[in-house]
Coordinates of C-alpha atoms (C1' of nucleotides) in Angstrom, one line a residue:
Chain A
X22 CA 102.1 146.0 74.4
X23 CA 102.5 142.8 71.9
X24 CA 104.8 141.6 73.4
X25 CA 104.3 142.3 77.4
X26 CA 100.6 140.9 76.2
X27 CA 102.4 137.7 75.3
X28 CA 104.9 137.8 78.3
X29 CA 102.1 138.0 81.1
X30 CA 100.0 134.9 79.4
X31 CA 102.7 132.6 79.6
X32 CA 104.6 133.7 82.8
X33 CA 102.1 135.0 85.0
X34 CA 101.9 139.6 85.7
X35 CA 104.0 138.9 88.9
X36 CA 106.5 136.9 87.6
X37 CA 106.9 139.5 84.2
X38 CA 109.5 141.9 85.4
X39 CA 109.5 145.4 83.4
X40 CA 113.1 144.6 82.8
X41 CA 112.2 141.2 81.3
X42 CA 110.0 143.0 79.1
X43 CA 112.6 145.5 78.0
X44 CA 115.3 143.6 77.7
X45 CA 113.3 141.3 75.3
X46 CA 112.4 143.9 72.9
X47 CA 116.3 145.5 73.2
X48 CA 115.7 148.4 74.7
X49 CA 116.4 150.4 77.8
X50 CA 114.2 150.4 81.0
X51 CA 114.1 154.2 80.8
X52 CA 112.1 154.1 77.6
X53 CA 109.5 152.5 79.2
X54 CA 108.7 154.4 81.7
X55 CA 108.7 157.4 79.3
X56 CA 105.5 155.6 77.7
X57 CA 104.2 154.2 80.7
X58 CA 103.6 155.1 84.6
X59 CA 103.8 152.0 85.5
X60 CA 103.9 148.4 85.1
X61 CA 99.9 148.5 86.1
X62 CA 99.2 151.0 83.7
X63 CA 100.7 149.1 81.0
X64 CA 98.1 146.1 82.2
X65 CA 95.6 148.4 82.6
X66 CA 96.3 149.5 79.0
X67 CA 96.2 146.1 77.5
X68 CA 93.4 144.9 79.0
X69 CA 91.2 147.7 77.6
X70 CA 92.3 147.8 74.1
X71 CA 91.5 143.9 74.2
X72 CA 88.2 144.8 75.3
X73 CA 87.6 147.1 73.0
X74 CA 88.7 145.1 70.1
X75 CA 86.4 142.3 71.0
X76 CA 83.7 144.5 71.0
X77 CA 84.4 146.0 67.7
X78 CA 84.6 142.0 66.5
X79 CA 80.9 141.4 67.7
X80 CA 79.6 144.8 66.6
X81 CA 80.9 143.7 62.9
X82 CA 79.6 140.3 63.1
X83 CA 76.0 140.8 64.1
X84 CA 75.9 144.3 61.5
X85 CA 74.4 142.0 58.9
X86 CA 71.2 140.9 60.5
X87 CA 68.3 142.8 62.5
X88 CA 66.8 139.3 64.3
X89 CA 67.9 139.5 68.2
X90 CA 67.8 135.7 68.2
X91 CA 70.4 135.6 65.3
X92 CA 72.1 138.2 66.8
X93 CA 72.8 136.7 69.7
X94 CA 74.2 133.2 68.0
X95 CA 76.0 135.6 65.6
X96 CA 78.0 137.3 68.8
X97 CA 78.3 134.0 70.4
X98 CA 80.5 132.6 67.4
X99 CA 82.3 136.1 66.8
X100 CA 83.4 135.9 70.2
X101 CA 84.7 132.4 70.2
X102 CA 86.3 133.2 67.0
X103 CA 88.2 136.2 68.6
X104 CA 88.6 133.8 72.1
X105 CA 90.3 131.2 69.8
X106 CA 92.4 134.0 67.7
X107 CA 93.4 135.6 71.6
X108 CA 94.2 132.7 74.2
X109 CA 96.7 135.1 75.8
X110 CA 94.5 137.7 76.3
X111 CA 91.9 135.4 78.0
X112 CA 94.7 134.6 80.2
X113 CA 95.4 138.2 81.1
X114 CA 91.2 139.0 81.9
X115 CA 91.1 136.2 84.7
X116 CA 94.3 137.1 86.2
X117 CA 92.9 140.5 86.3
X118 CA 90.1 139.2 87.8
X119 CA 92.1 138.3 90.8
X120 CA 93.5 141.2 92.2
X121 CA 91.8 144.2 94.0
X122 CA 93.0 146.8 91.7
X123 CA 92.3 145.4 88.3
X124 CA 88.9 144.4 89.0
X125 CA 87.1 147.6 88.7
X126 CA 88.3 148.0 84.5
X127 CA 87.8 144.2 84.5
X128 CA 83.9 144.6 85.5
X129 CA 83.2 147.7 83.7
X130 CA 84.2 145.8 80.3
X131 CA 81.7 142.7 81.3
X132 CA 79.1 145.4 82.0
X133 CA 79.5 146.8 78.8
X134 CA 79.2 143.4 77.2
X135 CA 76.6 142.2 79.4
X136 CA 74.2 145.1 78.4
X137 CA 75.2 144.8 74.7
X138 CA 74.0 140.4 74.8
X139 CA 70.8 141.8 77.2
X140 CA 69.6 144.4 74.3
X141 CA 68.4 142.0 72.3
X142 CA 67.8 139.7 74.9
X143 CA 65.1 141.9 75.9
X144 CA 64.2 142.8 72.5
X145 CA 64.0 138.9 71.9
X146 CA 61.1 138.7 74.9
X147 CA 59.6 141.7 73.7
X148 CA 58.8 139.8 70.6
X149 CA 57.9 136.7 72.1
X150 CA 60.5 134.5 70.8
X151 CA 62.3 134.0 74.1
X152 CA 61.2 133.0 77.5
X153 CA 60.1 135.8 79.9
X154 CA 63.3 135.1 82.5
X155 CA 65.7 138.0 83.8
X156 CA 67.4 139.3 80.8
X157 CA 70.6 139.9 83.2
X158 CA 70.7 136.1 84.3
X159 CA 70.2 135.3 80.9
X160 CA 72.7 137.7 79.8
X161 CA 75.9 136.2 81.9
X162 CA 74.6 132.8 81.2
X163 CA 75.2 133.4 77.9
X164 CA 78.4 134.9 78.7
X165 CA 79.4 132.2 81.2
X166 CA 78.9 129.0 78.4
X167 CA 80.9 131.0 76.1
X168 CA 84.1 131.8 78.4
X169 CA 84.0 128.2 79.9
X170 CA 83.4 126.4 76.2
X171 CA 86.2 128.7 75.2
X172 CA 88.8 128.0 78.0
X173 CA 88.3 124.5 77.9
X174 CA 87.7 123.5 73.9
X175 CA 89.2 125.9 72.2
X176 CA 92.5 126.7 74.7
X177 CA 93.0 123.6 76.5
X178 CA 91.8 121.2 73.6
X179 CA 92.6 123.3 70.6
X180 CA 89.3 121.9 68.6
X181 CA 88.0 124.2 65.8
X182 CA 86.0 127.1 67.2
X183 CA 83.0 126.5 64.4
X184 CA 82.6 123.0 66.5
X185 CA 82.1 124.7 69.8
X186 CA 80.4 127.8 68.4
X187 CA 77.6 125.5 67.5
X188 CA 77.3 123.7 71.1
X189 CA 77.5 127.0 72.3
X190 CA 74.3 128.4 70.4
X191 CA 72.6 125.2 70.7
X192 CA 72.7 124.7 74.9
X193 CA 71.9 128.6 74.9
X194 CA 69.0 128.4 72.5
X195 CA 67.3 124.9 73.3
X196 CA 68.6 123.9 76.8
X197 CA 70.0 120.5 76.9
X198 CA 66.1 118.9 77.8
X199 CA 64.4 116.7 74.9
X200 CA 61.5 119.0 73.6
X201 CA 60.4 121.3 76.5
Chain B
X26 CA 95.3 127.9 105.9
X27 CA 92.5 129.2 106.6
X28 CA 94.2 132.4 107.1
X29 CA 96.1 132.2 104.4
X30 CA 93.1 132.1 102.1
X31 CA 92.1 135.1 103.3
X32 CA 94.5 137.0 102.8
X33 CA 95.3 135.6 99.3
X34 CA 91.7 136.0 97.9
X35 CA 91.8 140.0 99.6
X36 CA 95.4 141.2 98.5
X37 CA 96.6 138.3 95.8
X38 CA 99.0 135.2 95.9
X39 CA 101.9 137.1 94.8
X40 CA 101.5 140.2 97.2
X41 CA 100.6 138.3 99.9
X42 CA 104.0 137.6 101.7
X43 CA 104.9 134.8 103.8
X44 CA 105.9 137.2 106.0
X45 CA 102.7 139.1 106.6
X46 CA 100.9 135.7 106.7
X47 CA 103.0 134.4 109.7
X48 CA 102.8 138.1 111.4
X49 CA 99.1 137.9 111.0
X50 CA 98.6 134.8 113.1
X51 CA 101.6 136.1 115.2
X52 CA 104.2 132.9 114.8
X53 CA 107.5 132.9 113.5
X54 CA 108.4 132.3 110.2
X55 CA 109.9 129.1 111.1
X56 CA 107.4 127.6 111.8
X57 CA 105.5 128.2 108.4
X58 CA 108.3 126.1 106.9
X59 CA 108.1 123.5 109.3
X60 CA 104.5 122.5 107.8
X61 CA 104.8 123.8 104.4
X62 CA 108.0 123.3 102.2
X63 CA 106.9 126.6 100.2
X64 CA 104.5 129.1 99.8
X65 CA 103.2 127.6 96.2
X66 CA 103.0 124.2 98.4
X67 CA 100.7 126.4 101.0
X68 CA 98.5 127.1 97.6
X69 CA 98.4 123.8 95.6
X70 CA 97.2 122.6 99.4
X71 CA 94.3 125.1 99.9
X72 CA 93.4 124.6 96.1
X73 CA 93.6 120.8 96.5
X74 CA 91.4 121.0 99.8
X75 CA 88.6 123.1 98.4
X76 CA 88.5 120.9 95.7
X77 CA 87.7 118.0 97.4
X78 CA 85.1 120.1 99.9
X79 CA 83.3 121.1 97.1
X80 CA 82.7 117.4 95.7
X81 CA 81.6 116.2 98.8
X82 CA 79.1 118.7 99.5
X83 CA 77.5 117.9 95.7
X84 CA 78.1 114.3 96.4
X85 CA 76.2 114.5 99.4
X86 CA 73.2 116.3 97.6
X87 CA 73.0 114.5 94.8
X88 CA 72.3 111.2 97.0
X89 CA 68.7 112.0 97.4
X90 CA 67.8 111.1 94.0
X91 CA 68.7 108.6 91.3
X92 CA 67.1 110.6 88.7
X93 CA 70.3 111.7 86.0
X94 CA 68.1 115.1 85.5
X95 CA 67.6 116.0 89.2
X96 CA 71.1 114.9 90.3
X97 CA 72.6 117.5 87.4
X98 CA 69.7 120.7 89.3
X99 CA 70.8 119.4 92.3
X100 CA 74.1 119.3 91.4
X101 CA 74.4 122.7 90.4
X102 CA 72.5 123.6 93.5
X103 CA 75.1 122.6 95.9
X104 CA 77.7 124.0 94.1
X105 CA 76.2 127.5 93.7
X106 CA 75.4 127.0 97.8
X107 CA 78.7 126.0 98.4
X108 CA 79.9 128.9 95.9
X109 CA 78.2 131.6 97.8
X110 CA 79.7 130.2 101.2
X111 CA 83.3 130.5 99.9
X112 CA 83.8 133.6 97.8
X113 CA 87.5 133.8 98.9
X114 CA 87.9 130.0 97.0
X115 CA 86.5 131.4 94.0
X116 CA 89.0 133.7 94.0
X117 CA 91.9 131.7 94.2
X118 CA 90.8 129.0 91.5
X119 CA 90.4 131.7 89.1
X120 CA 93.8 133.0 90.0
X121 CA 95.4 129.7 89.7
X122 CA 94.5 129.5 86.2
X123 CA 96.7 132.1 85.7
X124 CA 100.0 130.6 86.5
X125 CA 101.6 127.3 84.6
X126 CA 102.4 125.9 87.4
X127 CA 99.2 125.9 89.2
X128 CA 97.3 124.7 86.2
X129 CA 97.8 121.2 86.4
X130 CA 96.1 121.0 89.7
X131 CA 93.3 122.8 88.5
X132 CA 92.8 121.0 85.4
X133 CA 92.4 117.9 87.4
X134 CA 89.9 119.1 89.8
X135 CA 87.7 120.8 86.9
X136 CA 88.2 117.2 85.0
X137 CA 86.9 115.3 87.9
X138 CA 84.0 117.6 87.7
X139 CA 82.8 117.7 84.5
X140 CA 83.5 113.9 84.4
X141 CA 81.0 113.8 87.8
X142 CA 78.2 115.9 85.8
X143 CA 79.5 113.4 82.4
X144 CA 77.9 110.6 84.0
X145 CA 75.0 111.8 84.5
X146 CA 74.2 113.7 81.5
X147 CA 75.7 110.2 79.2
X148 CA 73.1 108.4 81.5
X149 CA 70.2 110.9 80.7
X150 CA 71.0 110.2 77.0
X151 CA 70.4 107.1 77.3
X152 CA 66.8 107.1 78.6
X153 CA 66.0 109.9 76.0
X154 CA 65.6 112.4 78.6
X155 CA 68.5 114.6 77.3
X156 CA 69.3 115.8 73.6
X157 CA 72.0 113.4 71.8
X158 CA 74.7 116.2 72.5
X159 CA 78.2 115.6 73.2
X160 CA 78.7 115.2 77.0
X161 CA 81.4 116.7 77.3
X162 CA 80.2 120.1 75.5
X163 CA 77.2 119.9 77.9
X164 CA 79.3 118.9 81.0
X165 CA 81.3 121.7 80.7
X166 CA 78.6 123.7 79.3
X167 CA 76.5 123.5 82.6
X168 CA 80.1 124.4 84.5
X169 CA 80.3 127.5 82.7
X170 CA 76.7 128.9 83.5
X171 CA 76.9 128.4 86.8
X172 CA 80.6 129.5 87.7
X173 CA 79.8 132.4 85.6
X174 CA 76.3 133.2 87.6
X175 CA 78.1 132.6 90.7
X176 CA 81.0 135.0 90.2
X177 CA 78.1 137.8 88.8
X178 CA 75.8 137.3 90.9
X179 CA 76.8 135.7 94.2
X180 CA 80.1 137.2 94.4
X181 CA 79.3 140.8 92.9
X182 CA 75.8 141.6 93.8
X183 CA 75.2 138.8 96.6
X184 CA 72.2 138.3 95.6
X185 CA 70.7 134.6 97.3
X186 CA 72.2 131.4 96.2
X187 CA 68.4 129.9 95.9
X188 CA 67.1 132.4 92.9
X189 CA 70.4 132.5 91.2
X190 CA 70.7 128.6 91.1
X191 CA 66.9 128.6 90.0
X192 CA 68.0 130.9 87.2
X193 CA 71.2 128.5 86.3
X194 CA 68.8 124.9 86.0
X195 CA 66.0 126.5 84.0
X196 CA 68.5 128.0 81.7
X197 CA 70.5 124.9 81.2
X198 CA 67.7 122.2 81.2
X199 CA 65.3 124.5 78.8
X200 CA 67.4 127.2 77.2
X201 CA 66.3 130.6 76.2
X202 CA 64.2 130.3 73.5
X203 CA 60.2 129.8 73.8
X204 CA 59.6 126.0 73.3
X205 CA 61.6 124.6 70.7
Chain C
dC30 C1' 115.5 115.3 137.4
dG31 C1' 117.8 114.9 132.9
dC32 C1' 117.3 114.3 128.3
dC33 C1' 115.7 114.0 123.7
dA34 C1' 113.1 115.2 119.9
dA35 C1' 109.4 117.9 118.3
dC36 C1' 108.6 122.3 117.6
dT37 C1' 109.3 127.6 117.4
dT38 C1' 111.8 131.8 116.9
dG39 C1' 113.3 136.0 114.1
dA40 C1' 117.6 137.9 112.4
dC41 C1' 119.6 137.2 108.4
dC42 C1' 120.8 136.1 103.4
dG43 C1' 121.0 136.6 98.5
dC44 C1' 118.3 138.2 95.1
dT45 C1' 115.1 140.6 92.3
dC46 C1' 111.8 143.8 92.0
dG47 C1' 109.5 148.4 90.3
dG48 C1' 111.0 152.7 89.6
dT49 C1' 114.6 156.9 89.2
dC50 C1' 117.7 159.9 87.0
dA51 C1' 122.0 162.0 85.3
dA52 C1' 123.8 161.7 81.1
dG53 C1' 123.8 161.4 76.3
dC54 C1' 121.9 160.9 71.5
dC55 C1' 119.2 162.4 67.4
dT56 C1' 116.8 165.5 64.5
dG57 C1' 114.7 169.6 63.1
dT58 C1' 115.0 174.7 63.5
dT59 C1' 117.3 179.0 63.4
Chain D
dA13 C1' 127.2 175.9 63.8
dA14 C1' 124.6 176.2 67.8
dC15 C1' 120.9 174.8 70.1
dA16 C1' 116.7 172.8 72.0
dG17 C1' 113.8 169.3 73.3
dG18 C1' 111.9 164.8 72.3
dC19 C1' 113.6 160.4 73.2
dT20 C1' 116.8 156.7 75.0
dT21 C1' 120.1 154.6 78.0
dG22 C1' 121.4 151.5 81.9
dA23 C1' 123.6 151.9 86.4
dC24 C1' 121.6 152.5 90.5
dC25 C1' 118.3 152.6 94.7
dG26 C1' 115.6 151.3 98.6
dA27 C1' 112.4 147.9 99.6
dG28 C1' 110.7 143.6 100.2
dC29 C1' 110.7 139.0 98.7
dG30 C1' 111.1 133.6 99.7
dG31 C1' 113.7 130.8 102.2
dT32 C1' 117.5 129.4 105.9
dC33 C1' 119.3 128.3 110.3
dA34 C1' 121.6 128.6 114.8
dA35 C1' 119.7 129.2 119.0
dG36 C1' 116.2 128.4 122.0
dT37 C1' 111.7 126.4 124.2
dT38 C1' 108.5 122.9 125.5
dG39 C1' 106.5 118.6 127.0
dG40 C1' 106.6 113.7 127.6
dC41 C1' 109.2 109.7 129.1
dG42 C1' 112.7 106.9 131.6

DNA sequence: CGCCAACTTGACCGCTCGGTCAAGCCTGTT
DNA sequence: AACAGGCTTGACCGAGCGGTCAAGTTGGCG
């Protein structure tokens, strides 16, 4: 899964034949299809462990305080720190995001992520440190800043992830308006 | 082209066939390679196209206004009302970014538009209307919110263009947080 | 009308793909 | 030693791909 993982980022899924895959890790097509159904399963298979793995990054990083507003920063940076560890895998979630049959394991993980940043969005209103707006919107805005920061600064422009951890938090926090 | 955007954004660029796309407008094959020298020619021409569509539709919105702060809401207006008209472009850009060979082409494009929303934001530093931030964090900053609202929100729950783009200025100009 | 060039056709080509399977290997059990 | 079953091999298959091209067809011009 490594290695298909690092195949698909830098060739494309189409263009990654199994027997590319197999052939690069010295072993017979056969064997593959022992472990897998199918070249789509693999993918599927990939793409949910990543998911999975970036969660368990977050959950660890925002353990070690209760505030939803520092929570919120804390997952920001743990997920660009992940993003900036991962590049391939980023590649892998918006090609799945562009065909029919990936798409429904692609939205269920952004769900699940989306409702984990929205907890304590809402929690954050509740308490009245954060502006009465749609959790949900606020939510995927988060999420949207942090993929786009990620894709273009830390995958396109290598630049240390601390650097655009803290634009990230900042623009989500305070808006980019001089006192509001 | 036309066509052939809609059958790439429904099935995918790589199992979309030439084949099926001259069938579907029932023409020879011929005559597809009469116009086009390849299929990835067909794509980097739609991509290229949509590109420019979508800059002149914000170009022609912003022009109502000199204001740097309006132009970027407005801004971000048109493209989330140009988003919501053209789901099937979404789809290819975010494909695109998944092949080498199409990158380029995108990276140019998403250049010219974050240097577009640059301007403004560099000039609404300069009249104190916008934190000192680095433009280029808040460019692409702004980017991200709103492709990221219009994929959620347009393009899975088609919800209207006017409250999601509502959502995407408050959250950019003001943030999250109760005044800061 | 004849002719030329722009355009159109679809059978065809070489190739690679995802997936299959008969055959064989390796290891633990009896 | 015999065997059984988990595991591995790679030649092979039918299908479908992107792209080619010889053979038309069409419409405008002299």
């Amino acid at each position: 899964m490594d290695y298909a993982t690092e195949r698909f980022a830098e060739n494309g899924y189409h263009p990654t034949s199994v027997a590319e895959i197999v052939s690069g890790l010295g072993v017979g097509k056969g064997v593959f299809y022992w472990y897998f159904d199918s070249k789509d399963e693999l993918f599927l298979e990939i793409l949910k462990q990543s998911q999975r793995d970036l969660r368990r990054h977050q959950h660890a990083a925002i353990a070690e305080t209760d505030d939803p507003v520092e929570r919120i920063a804390l997952g920001i940076r743990a997920t660009l720190e992940w993003s900036s560890a991962h590049a391939d895998l980023n590649r892998l979630v918006q090609f799945a995001a562009t065909e029919e049959r990936f798409l429904p394991a692609l939205r269920r993980g952004q769900e699940v992520a989306a409702g984990d940043a929205q907890r304590h969005v809402i929690e954050g209103i509740a308490s009245g440190r954060l502006r009465d707006l749609d959790p949900a919107y606020i939510a995927h805005g988060i999420i949207g800043i942090t993929a786009q920061l990620a894709r273009v600064f830390l995958h396109e422009q290598d630049q240390p992830w601390e650097a655009v951890a803290d634009a990230a938090v900042s623009m989500v926090l305070e808006g980019i308006l001089v006192d509001s």
